[in-house]
Amino acid sequence: MLHESSIHTLKQKHKFDTWLCGDDSQKAANCLLVLCQRLVLMLGKQIESQLDIFKQEGGFTEGLTAERLAHRTKQSTEANAPACPICGKPMLKRVAKKGINSGKEFWSCSSYPQCNGTRRLEK
């Protein structure tokens, strides 16, 4: 997608054709330097714009985390997840990563780490 300033620059290209297509190589080189400087400024503005969007919306990793949590919540709702014994929020199925129950599924509060409520998974 072309940025607004890119379109503006392309529309003004004809202003530089005299120097770029002329016989004087020094003028053409100077013209290219001016155009490169304009492009650097334009790219700087685009980077600032992308940074502002990143600050507001997050990046790729944040998007993946949000999707994973939404999927887990949906799965738990479909699996008739029990309510947390501590705070009452719905619980999510998780897999223990360490300890004597490593690799086994269990119910964990959806608001973890604010709430540490857990339950055994009844099969």
Tab-separated table of C-alpha atoms in Angstrom:
chain	number	residue	atom	x	y	z
A	1	MET	CA	0.000	0.000	0.000
A	2	LEU	CA	1.414	3.383	-0.977
A	3	HIS	CA	1.624	6.014	1.712
A	4	GLU	CA	0.017	9.394	0.995
A	5	SER	CA	3.388	11.124	0.661
A	6	SER	CA	4.572	8.393	-1.756
A	7	ILE	CA	1.676	9.140	-4.080
A	8	HIS	CA	2.437	12.861	-3.804
A	9	THR	CA	6.092	12.224	-4.694
A	10	LEU	CA	5.147	10.083	-7.704
A	11	LYS	CA	2.808	12.810	-8.964
A	12	GLN	CA	5.663	15.319	-8.780
A	13	LYS	CA	8.180	13.114	-10.584
A	14	HIS	CA	7.771	15.076	-13.816
A	15	LYS	CA	9.330	18.086	-12.054
A	16	PHE	CA	12.622	16.192	-11.824
A	17	ASP	CA	12.616	14.609	-15.283
A	18	THR	CA	14.501	17.572	-16.775
A	19	TRP	CA	17.517	16.924	-14.546
A	20	LEU	CA	17.281	13.148	-14.433
A	21	CYS	CA	16.999	12.695	-18.180
A	22	GLY	CA	19.310	15.535	-19.195
A	23	ASP	CA	22.879	15.269	-20.470
A	24	ASP	CA	24.534	16.759	-17.363
A	25	SER	CA	25.477	13.821	-15.133
A	26	GLN	CA	26.376	16.086	-12.200
A	27	LYS	CA	22.884	17.627	-12.192
A	28	ALA	CA	21.355	14.156	-12.417
A	29	ALA	CA	23.450	12.965	-9.469
A	30	ASN	CA	22.463	16.005	-7.378
A	31	CYS	CA	18.828	15.445	-8.300
A	32	LEU	CA	19.093	11.809	-7.162
A	33	LEU	CA	20.587	12.966	-3.852
A	34	VAL	CA	17.645	15.322	-3.310
A	35	LEU	CA	15.176	12.562	-4.162
A	36	CYS	CA	16.948	10.120	-1.819
A	37	GLN	CA	16.785	12.667	1.001
A	38	ARG	CA	13.056	13.113	0.406
A	39	LEU	CA	12.577	9.339	0.467
A	40	VAL	CA	14.475	9.043	3.756
A	41	LEU	CA	12.225	11.693	5.308
A	42	MET	CA	9.131	9.967	3.919
A	43	LEU	CA	10.232	6.578	5.299
A	44	GLY	CA	10.896	8.189	8.687
A	45	LYS	CA	7.308	9.471	8.745
A	46	GLN	CA	6.003	6.023	7.805
A	47	ILE	CA	8.037	4.391	10.585
A	48	GLU	CA	6.678	6.902	13.113
A	49	SER	CA	3.154	6.148	11.916
A	50	GLN	CA	3.708	2.388	12.251
A	51	LEU	CA	5.149	2.895	15.735
A	52	ASP	CA	2.020	4.796	16.769
A	53	ILE	CA	-0.165	1.957	15.481
A	54	PHE	CA	2.034	-0.584	17.301
A	55	LYS	CA	1.693	1.368	20.562
A	56	GLN	CA	-2.101	1.356	20.228
A	57	GLU	CA	-2.768	-2.123	18.855
A	58	GLY	CA	0.315	-4.159	19.775
A	59	GLY	CA	2.329	-6.348	17.498
A	60	PHE	CA	2.218	-9.837	16.082
A	61	THR	CA	2.975	-11.586	19.391
A	62	GLU	CA	0.222	-9.732	21.245
A	63	GLY	CA	-2.235	-10.657	18.506
A	64	LEU	CA	-1.309	-14.334	18.743
A	65	THR	CA	-1.664	-14.288	22.535
A	66	ALA	CA	-5.106	-12.688	22.301
A	67	GLU	CA	-6.211	-15.280	19.716
A	68	ARG	CA	-4.925	-18.171	21.838
A	69	LEU	CA	-6.711	-16.907	24.949
A	70	ALA	CA	-9.941	-16.355	23.012
A	71	HIS	CA	-9.707	-19.903	21.617
A	72	ARG	CA	-9.108	-21.362	25.087
A	73	THR	CA	-12.067	-19.436	26.485
A	74	LYS	CA	-14.285	-20.706	23.654
A	75	GLN	CA	-13.132	-24.300	24.205
A	76	SER	CA	-13.798	-24.086	27.936
A	77	THR	CA	-17.258	-22.629	27.358
A	78	GLU	CA	-18.075	-25.455	24.954
A	79	ALA	CA	-16.704	-28.012	27.441
A	80	ASN	CA	-19.008	-26.727	30.205
A	81	ALA	CA	-16.112	-25.362	32.214
A	82	PRO	CA	-16.686	-25.143	35.956
A	83	ALA	CA	-16.611	-21.837	37.793
A	84	CYS	CA	-13.487	-20.924	39.715
A	85	PRO	CA	-13.835	-21.901	43.384
A	86	ILE	CA	-12.143	-18.642	44.423
A	87	CYS	CA	-13.544	-15.883	42.192
A	88	GLY	CA	-16.366	-17.563	40.229
A	89	LYS	CA	-15.010	-16.801	36.743
A	90	PRO	CA	-15.013	-19.568	34.112
A	91	MET	CA	-12.037	-21.902	34.146
A	92	LEU	CA	-9.760	-22.925	31.276
A	93	LYS	CA	-8.217	-26.289	30.499
A	94	ARG	CA	-4.459	-26.142	30.868
A	95	VAL	CA	-1.599	-28.621	30.920
A	96	ALA	CA	0.795	-28.755	33.868
A	97	LYS	CA	4.322	-27.935	32.747
A	98	LYS	CA	6.231	-29.132	35.803
A	99	GLY	CA	5.841	-30.978	39.040
A	100	ILE	CA	4.328	-34.387	39.740
A	101	ASN	CA	1.361	-33.611	37.444
A	102	SER	CA	3.544	-32.538	34.524
A	103	GLY	CA	1.782	-33.208	31.202
A	104	LYS	CA	-1.654	-33.687	32.796
A	105	GLU	CA	-4.630	-31.443	32.094
A	106	PHE	CA	-6.329	-29.449	34.842
A	107	TRP	CA	-8.776	-26.564	35.223
A	108	SER	CA	-7.264	-23.141	35.927
A	109	CYS	CA	-8.976	-19.805	36.535
A	110	SER	CA	-9.332	-17.710	33.377
A	111	SER	CA	-8.129	-14.652	35.285
A	112	TYR	CA	-4.757	-16.210	36.178
A	113	PRO	CA	-2.339	-14.779	37.421
A	114	GLN	CA	-4.707	-12.468	39.357
A	115	CYS	CA	-6.501	-15.563	40.660
A	116	ASN	CA	-4.795	-18.911	41.335
A	117	GLY	CA	-7.902	-21.061	41.473
A	118	THR	CA	-7.487	-24.626	40.126
A	119	ARG	CA	-9.503	-27.834	39.969
A	120	ARG	CA	-8.765	-31.373	38.894
A	121	LEU	CA	-10.049	-32.358	35.530
A	122	GLU	CA	-12.777	-34.945	36.013
A	123	LYS	CA	-12.915	-37.539	33.268
